[in-house]
Coordinates of C-alpha atoms in Angstrom, one line a residue:
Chain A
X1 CA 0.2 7.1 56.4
X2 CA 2.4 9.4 53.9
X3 CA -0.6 11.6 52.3
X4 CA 1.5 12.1 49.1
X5 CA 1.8 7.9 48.8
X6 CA -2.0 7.2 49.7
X7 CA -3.3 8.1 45.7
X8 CA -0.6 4.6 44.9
X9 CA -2.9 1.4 44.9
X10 CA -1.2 -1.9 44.9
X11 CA -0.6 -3.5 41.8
X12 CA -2.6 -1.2 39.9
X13 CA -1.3 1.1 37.0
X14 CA 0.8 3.9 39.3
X15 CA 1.6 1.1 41.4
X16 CA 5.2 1.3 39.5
X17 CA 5.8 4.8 39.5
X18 CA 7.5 7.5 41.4
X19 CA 5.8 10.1 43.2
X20 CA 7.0 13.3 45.2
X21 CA 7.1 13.6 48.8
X22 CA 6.3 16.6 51.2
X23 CA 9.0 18.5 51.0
X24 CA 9.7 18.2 46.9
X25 CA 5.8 19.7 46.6
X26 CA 6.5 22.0 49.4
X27 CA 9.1 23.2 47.2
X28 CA 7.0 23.6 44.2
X29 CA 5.2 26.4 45.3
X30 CA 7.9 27.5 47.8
X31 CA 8.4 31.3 46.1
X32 CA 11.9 32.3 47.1
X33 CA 13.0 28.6 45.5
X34 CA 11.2 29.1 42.4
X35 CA 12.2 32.3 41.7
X36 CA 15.6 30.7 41.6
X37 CA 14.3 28.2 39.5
X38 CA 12.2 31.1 37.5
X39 CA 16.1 32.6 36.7
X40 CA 17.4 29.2 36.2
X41 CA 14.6 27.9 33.6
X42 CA 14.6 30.7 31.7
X43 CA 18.4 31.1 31.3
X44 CA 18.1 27.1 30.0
X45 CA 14.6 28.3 27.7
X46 CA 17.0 31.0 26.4
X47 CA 19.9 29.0 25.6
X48 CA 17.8 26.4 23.3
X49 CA 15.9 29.0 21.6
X50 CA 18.9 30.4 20.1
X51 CA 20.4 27.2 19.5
X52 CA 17.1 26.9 17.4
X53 CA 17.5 30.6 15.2
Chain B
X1 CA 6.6 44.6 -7.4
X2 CA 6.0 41.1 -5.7
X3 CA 2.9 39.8 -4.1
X4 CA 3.3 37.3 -1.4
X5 CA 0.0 35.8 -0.5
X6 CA -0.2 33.9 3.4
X7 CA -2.7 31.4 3.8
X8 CA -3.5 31.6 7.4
X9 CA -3.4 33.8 9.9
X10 CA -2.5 31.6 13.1
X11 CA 1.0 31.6 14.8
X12 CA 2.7 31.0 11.8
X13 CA 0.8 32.9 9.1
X14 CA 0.4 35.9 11.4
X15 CA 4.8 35.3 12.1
X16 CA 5.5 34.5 7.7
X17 CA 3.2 37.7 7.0
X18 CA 4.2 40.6 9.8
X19 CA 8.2 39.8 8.9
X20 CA 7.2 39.8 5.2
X21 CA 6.2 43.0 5.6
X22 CA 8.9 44.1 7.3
X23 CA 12.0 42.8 5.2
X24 CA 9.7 43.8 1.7
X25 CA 8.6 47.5 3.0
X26 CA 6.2 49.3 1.1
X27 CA 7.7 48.4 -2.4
X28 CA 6.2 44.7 -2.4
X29 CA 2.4 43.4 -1.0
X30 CA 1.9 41.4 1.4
X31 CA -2.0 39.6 1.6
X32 CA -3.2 37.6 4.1
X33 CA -6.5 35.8 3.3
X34 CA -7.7 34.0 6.9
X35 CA -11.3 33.3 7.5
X36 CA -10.8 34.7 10.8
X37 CA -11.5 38.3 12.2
X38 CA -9.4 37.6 15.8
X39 CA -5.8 35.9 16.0
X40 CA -5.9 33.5 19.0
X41 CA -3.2 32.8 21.0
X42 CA -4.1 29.2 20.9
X43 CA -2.0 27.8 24.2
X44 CA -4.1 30.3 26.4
X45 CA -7.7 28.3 25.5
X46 CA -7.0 26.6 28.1
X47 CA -7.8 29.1 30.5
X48 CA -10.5 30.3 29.1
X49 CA -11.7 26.5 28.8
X50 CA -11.8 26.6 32.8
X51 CA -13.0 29.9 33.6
X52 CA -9.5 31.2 34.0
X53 CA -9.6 33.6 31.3
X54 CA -11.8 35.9 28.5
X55 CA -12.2 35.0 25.3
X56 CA -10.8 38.5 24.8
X57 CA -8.3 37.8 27.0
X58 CA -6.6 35.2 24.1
X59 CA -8.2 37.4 21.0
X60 CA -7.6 40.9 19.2
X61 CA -8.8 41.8 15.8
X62 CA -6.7 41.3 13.3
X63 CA -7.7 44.6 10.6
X64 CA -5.9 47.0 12.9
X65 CA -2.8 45.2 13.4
X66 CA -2.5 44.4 9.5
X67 CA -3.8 47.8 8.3
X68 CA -0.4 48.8 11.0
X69 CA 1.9 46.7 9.3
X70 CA 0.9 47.6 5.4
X71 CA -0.5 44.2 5.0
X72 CA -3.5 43.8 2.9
X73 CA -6.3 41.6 4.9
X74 CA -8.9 39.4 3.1
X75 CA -11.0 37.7 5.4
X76 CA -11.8 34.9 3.4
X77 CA -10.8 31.3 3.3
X78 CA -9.0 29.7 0.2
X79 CA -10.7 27.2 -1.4
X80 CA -8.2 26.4 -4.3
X81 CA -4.9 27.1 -5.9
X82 CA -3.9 27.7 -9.2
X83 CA -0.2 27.2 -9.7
X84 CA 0.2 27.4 -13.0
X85 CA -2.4 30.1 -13.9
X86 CA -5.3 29.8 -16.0
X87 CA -5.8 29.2 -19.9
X88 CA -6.0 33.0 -20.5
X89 CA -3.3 33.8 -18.3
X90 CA 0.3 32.6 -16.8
X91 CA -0.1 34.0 -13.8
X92 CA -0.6 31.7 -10.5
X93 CA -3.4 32.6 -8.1
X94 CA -5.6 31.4 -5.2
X95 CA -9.3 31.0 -5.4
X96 CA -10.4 32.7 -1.7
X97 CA -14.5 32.9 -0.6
X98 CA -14.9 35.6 1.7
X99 CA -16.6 35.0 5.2
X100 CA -16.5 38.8 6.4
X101 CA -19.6 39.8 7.4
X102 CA -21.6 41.2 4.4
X103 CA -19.3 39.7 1.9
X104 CA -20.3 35.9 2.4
X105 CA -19.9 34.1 -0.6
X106 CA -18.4 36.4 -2.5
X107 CA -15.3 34.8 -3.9
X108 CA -12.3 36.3 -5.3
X109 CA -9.0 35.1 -7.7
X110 CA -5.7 36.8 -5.9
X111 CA -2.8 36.3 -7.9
X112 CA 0.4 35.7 -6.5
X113 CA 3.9 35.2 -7.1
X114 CA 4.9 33.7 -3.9
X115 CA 2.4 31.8 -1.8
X116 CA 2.5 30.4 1.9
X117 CA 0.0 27.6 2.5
X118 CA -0.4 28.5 6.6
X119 CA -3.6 27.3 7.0
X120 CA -3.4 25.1 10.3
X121 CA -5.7 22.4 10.4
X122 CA -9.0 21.3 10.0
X123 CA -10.6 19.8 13.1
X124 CA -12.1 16.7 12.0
X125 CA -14.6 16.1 14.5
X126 CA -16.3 14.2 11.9
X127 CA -13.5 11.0 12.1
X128 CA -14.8 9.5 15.6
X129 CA -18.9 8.9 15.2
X130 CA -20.5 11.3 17.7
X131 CA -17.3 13.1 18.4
X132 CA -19.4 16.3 16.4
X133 CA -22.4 15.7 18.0
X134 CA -21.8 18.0 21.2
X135 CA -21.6 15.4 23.6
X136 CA -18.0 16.3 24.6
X137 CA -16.5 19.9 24.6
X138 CA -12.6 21.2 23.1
X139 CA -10.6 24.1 23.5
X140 CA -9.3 24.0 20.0
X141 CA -11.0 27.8 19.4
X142 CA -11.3 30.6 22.0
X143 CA -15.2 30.3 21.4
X144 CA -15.2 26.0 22.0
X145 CA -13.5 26.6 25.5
X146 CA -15.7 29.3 26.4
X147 CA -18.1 26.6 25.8
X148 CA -16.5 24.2 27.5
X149 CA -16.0 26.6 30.7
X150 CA -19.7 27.3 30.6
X151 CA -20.2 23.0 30.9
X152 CA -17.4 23.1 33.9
X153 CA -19.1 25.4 35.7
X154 CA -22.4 23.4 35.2
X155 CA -20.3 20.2 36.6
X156 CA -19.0 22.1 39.2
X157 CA -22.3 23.1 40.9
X158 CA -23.6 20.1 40.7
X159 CA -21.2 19.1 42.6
X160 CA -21.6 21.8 45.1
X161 CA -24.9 19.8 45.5
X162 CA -23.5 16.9 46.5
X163 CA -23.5 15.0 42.9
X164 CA -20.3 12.8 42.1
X165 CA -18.7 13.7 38.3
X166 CA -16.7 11.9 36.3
X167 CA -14.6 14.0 34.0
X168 CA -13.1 12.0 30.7
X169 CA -10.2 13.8 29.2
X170 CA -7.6 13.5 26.1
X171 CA -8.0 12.3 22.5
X172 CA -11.1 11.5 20.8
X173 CA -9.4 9.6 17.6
X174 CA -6.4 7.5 17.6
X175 CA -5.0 9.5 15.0
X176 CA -4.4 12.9 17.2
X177 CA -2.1 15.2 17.9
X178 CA -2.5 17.9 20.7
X179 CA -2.1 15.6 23.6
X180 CA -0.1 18.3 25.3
X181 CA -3.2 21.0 25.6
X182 CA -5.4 17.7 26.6
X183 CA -2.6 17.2 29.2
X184 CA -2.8 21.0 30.5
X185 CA -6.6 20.6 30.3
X186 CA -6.9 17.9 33.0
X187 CA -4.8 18.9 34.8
X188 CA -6.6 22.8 35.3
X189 CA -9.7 20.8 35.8
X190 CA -8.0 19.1 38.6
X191 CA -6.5 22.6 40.0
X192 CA -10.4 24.4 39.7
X193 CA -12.1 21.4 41.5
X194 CA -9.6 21.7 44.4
X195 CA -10.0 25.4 44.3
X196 CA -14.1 24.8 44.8
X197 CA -13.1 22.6 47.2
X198 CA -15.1 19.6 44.6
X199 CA -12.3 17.8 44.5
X200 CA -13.4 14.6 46.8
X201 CA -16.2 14.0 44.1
X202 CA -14.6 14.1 40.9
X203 CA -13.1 10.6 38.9
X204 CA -11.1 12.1 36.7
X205 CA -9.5 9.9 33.8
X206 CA -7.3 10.5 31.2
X207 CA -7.6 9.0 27.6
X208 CA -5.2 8.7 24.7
X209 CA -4.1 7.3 21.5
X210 CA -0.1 7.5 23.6
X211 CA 1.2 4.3 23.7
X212 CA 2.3 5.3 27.1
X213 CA 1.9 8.4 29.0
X214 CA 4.6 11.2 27.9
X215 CA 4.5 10.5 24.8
X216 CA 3.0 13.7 23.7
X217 CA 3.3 12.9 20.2
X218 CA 7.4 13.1 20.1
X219 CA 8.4 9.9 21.3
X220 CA 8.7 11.2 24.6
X221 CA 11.7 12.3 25.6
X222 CA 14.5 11.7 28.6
X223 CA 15.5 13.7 30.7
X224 CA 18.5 14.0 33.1
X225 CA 17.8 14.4 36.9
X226 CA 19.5 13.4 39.9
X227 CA 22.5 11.8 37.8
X228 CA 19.6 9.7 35.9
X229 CA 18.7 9.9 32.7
X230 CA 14.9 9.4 33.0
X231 CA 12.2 9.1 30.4
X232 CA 9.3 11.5 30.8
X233 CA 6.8 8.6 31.3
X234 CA 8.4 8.3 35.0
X235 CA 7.5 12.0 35.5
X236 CA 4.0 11.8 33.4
X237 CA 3.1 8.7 35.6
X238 CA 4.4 10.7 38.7
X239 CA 2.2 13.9 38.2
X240 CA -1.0 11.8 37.4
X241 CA -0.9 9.5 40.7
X242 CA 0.1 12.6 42.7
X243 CA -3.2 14.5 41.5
X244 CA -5.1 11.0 41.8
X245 CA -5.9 11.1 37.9
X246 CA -6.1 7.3 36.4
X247 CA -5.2 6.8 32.7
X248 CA -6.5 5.0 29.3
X249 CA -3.5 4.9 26.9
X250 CA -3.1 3.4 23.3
X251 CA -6.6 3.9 22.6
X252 CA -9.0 4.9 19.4
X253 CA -12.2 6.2 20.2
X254 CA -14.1 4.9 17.9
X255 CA -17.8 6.4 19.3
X256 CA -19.2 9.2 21.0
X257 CA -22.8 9.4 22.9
X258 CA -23.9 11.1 25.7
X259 CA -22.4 10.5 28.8
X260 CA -20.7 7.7 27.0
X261 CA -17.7 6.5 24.9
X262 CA -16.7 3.5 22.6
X263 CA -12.9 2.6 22.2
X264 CA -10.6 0.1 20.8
X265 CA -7.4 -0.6 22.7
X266 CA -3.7 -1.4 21.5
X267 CA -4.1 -5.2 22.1
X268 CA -7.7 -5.3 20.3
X269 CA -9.8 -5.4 22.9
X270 CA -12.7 -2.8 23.0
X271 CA -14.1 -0.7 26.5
X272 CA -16.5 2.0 27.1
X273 CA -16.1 4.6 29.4
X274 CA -18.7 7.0 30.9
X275 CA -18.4 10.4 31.7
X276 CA -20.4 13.8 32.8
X277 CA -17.8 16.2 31.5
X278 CA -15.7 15.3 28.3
X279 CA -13.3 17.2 26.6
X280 CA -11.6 15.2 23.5
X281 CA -9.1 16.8 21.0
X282 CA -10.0 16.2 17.2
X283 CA -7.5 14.9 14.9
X284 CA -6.2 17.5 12.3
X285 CA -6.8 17.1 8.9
X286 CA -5.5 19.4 5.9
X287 CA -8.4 22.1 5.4
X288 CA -9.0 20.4 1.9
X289 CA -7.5 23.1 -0.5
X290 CA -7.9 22.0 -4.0
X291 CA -5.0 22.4 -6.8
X292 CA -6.0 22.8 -10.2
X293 CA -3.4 22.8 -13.8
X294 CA -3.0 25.3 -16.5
X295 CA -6.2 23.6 -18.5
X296 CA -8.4 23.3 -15.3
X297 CA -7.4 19.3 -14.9
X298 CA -7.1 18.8 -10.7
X299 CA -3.7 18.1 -9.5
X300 CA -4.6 18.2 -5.8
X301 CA -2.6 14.8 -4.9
X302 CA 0.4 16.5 -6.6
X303 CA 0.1 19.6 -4.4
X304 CA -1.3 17.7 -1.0
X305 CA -0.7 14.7 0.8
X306 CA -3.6 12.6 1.2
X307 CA -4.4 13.9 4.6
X308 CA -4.5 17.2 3.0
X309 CA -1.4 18.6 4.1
X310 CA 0.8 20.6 1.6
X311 CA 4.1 18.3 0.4
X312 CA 6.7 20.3 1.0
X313 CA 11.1 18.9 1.0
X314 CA 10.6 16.0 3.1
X315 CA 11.4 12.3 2.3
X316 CA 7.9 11.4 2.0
X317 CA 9.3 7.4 1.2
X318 CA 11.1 6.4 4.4
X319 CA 8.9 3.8 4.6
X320 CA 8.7 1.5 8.3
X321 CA 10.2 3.2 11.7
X322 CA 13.2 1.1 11.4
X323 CA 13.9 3.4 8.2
X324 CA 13.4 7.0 9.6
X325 CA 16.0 9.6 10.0
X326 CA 16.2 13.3 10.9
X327 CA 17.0 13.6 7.6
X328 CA 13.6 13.2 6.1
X329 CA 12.2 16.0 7.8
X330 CA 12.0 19.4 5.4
X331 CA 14.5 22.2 6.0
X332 CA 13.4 25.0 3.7
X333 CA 9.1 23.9 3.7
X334 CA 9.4 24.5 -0.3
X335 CA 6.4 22.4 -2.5
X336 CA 8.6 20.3 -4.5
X337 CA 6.5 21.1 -7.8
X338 CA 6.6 24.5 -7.5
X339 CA 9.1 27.0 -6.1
X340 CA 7.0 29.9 -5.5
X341 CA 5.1 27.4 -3.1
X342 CA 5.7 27.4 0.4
X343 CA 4.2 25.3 3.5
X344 CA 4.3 26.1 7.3
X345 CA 3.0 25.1 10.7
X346 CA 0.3 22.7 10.9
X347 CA -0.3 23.2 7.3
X348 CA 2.8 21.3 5.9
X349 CA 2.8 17.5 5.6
X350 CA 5.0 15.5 7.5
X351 CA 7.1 12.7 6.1
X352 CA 5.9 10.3 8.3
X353 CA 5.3 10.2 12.3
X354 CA 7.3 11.0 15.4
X355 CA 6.2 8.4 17.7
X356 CA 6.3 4.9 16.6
X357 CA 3.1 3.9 14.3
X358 CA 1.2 1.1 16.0
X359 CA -2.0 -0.3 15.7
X360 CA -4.4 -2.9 17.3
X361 CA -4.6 -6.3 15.7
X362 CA -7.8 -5.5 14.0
X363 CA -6.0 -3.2 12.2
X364 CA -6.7 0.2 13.8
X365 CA -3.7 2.6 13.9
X366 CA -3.5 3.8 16.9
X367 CA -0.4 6.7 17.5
X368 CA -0.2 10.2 17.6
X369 CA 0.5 12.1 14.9
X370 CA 3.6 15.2 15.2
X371 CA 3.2 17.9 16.7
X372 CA 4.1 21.4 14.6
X373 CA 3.0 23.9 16.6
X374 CA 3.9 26.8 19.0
X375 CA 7.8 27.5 18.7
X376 CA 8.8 25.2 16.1
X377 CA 5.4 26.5 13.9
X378 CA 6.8 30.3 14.4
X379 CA 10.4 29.6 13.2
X380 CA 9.0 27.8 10.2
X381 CA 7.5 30.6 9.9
X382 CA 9.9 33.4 10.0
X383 CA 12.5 30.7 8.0
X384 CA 9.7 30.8 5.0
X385 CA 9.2 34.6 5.2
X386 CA 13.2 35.3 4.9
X387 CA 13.7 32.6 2.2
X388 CA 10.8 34.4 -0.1
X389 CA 12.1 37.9 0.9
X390 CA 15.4 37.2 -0.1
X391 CA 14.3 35.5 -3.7
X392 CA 12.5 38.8 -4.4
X393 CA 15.0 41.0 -2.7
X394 CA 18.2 39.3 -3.9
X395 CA 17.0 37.5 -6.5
X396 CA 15.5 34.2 -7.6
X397 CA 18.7 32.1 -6.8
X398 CA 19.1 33.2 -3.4
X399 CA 19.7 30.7 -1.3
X400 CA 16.1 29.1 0.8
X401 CA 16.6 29.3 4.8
X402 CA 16.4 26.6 6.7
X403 CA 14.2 25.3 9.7
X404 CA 14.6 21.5 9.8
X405 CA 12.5 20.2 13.5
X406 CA 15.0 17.7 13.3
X407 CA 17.6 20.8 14.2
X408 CA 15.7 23.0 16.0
X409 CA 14.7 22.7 19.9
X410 CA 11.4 23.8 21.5
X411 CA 10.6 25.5 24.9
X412 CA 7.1 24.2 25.7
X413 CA 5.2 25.1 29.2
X414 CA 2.5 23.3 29.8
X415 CA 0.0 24.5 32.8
X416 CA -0.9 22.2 35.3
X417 CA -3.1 24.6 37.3
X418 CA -3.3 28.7 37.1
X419 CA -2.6 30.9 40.1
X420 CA 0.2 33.3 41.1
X421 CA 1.2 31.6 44.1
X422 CA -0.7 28.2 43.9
X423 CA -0.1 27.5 39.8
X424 CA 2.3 25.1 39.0
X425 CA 3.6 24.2 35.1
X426 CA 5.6 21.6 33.6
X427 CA 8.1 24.0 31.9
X428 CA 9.9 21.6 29.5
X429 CA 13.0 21.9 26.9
X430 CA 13.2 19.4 24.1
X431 CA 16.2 19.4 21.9
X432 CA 15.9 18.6 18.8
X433 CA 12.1 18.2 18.4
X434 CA 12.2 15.6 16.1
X435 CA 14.9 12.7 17.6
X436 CA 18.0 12.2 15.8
X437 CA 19.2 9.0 16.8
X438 CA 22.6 9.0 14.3
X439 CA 23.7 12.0 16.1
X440 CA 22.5 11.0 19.4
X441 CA 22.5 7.3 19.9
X442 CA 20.0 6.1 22.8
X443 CA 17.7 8.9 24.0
X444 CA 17.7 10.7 20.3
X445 CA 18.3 13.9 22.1
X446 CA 20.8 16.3 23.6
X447 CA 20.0 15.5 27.2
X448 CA 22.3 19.1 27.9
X449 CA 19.1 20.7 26.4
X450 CA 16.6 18.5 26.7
X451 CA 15.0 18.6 30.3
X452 CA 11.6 19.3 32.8
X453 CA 10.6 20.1 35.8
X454 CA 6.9 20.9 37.4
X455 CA 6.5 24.2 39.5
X456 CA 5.5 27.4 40.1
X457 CA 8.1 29.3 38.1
X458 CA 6.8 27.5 35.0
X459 CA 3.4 28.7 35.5
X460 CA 4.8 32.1 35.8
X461 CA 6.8 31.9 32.6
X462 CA 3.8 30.1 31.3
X463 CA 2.1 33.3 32.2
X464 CA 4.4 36.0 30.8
X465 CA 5.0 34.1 27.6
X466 CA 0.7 34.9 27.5
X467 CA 1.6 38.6 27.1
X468 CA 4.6 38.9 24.9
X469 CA 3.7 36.7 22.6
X470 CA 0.1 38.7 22.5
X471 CA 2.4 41.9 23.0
X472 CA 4.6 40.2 19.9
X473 CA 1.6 39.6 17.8
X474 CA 0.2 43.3 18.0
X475 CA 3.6 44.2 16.8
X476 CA 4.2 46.6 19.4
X477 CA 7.2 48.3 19.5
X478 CA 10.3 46.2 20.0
X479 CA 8.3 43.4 18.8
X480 CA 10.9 41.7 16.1
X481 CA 13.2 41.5 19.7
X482 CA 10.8 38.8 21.3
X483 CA 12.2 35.2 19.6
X484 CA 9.2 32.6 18.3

């Protein structure tokens, strides 16, 4: 059994949903990818706050 | 020289009165009357409503930072406004009763020639039977989610001794708004019982007046990923079956006991729920400033909404949802009576709803109400401030500044757990906050702009944002740099 798909119970409300697998939560907390993403996000953050000034 | 009188000193008082002060200089007054010693920054309380964080962690006194910035402080709360003056003289002023310590009671007439209702809200605890009654805990106030860490602690040793909890989290009305710090607050319970190592006896549910999850009051919003364009109940389902958390949605709770709760669902039908912890938002109310005429006669329902939220330039007649448009949302947050009267954050009414209105056939509504908080609240802010300053400064016919939600975005990180290397956040983009679906047929956004993702750089940006905006607040140097 996949841990991440044990919390879906059949026919019951996440039963339609998506959920992520080992290696997208790995990646989560993976710190040399989220600093990337830490660069990325706030370049994106940046960009809409001055779209909103 | 003009007076400018703020109402309020939250996020977008505190923003409307320390640029005031700036553009005006010493040749003008700025007063802010706010019942409140401390400023709060707000998104933090739910930290401090795990154990996370210090009250004084979120909190700083306010007299230094005003007495700093030349702005007179009254710590008092206004009670009325007098637009038109008095019979004895034309001059328009607000009715404030002081709650500083040693001055309780004493009340006080400030006139003004421009005014900023910034109040925020009132929680209403009293709508939901019970919901006041202490059964259940918030993190509204730095001081409610120190109580409310003090009751998680409590749940969390007895589960250290082997009892099973069930925690009940969300809205406690069907009229709320706020389901965004609910949503951070569940989801920090979550990370703290995992962190005890609790986590194998907690049921943790989620309850809301969303008519699904992801709503958060905005009509959810879509987002583009992996060549999709995917709505955010997808994700919102996603991160509550990964962290095992099951969900009540479309719901009014319409009682509150201990250990117990009473609500009505979408589709009429009625359910309780237990619980052993329970932390339920309030629904906001105006704070239930009165408005009195020239001879004394009220005119409150001229001035406020019936909710008790200041009108301001919005199209307060749209009528059903088929109706709405961008367009009815206010741009310059002016009172349409009078135009030394301004409205801002919380404190202005909205023309009607973001999310669809719905309610159950017995005739409940049940929908959240919009969101105006955190970066769209500060730019209302700071439009307000600039419009005033430049009617004094330029003159009366300058031209008002603009701030329509309906044209702005909003950057909006919301914590799903704190830790430097184990925190993760749903850092989020949403562009424009209100949806404009003329302009962008389908999703009502810019899906360029509008986008999400859950991880550990969120909760890090989550974490900075903490201390500039605190940094911001204290107007420490460079502070004007730091954007709302």
């Amino acid at each position: 059994m996949k841990k991440e798909e044990s919390n879906i119970k059949a026919y019951e409300q996440n039963y339609t949903t998506m959920v992520p697998g080992a290696f997208a939560k790995k990646m989560r907390t993976c710190v040399i990818w989220q600093f990337f993403r830490f660069i990325v996000l706030n370049i994106k953050m940046l960009i809409v706050v001055s779209k909103s000034h | 020289m003009a007076r400018v009188v703020i109402l309020g000193g939250g996020v977008s008082g505190h923003t409307a009165a320390t640029f005031a002060a700036k553009w005006l200089g010493s040749a003008h007054e700025v007063v802010v009357v706010t019942p409140n010693s401390k400023w709060n920054w707000i998104p933090s309380n739910i930290w401090v409503g795990v154990g996370e964080m210090s009250k004084e962690e979120v909190t700083f006194d306010l007299a230094p930072v005003y007495a700093k910035a030349g702005i007179t402080y009254k710590q008092a709360k206004a009670v009325s406004l007098n637009p038109e003056g008095s019979e004895s003289s034309d001059k328009p002023f607000v009715t404030v009763e002081f709650t500083q310590e040693g001055r309780e009671g004493e009340s006080e007439d400030i006139e003004y020639d421009y005014v900023v209702n910034a109040t925020g809200p009132k929680l209403n605890f009293g709508a939901t039977p019970g919901l006041d009654a202490g059964h259940t805990v918030s993190v509204c106030t730095a001081d409610h989610a120190v109580h409310a860490s003090s009751e998680f602690k409590k749940s969390i040793e007895r589960m250290k001794s082997g009892e099973r909890q069930k925690f009940l989290i969300g809205t406690g009305h069907g009229m709320c708004t706020c389901q965004g710090a609910a949503f951070e607050y569940i989801f920090n319970i979550e990370h703290e019982l995992t962190k005890a190592g609790v986590r194998d006896l907690a049921d943790i549910k989620w309850i809301s007046n969303e008519s699904f999850l992801g709503d958060f009051g905005m009509g959810g919003l879509h987002m583009k990923v992996g060549g999709y364009t995917v709505s955010s109940k997808i994700f919102t389902e996603s991160l509550f079956t990964e962290r095992d958390v099951s969900w009540i949605i479309g719901a009014h709770v319409s009682k509150v006991e201990a250990g117990r709760i009473e609500y009505e669902l979408l589709d009429g039908s009625t359910g309780e729920e237990e619980f052993d912890f329970s932390m339920l938002i309030p629904p906001f109310a105006g704070v239930g400033l009165k408005a009195y005429a020239k001879d004394g006669s009220d005119i409150t329902s001229t001035v406020f909404a019936p909710n008790g939220f200041m009108k301001v330039d919005a199209n307060y007649g749209a009528g059903s949802y088929e109706n709405w448009k961008a367009s009815d949302w206010p741009a310059t947050y002016q009172n349409p009576t009078y135009d030394n009267m301004f409205a801002c954050g919380i404190a202005f009414a909205p023309p009607h709803g973001i999310s669809k209105p719905m309610s159950s056939p017995n005739g409940t509504p049940i929908n959240p109400t919009p969101p105006r908080t955190g970066m769209p609240s500060g730019i209302i802010g700071k439009a307000v401030a600039h419009s005033i300053c430049d009617k004094i400064l330029k003159g009366e016919n300058a031209p008002l500044r603009e701030a329509s939600m309906a044209d702005m975005g909003a950057a909006c990180v919301a914590s799903a757990g704190k830790g430097i290397f184990d925190g993760t956040a749903a850092a989020m983009t949403v562009y424009p906050v209100v949806p404009d679906f003329e302009k962008y047929p389908g999703t009502g956004r810019d899906t360029d702009y509008t986008f999400g993702e859950v991880g550990l750089a969120g909760h890090w940006i989550k974490h900075i944002l903490h201390h500039m905006f605190i940094y911001k607040a204290k107007l420490k140097p460079g502070w004007t740099l730091i954007p709302e």
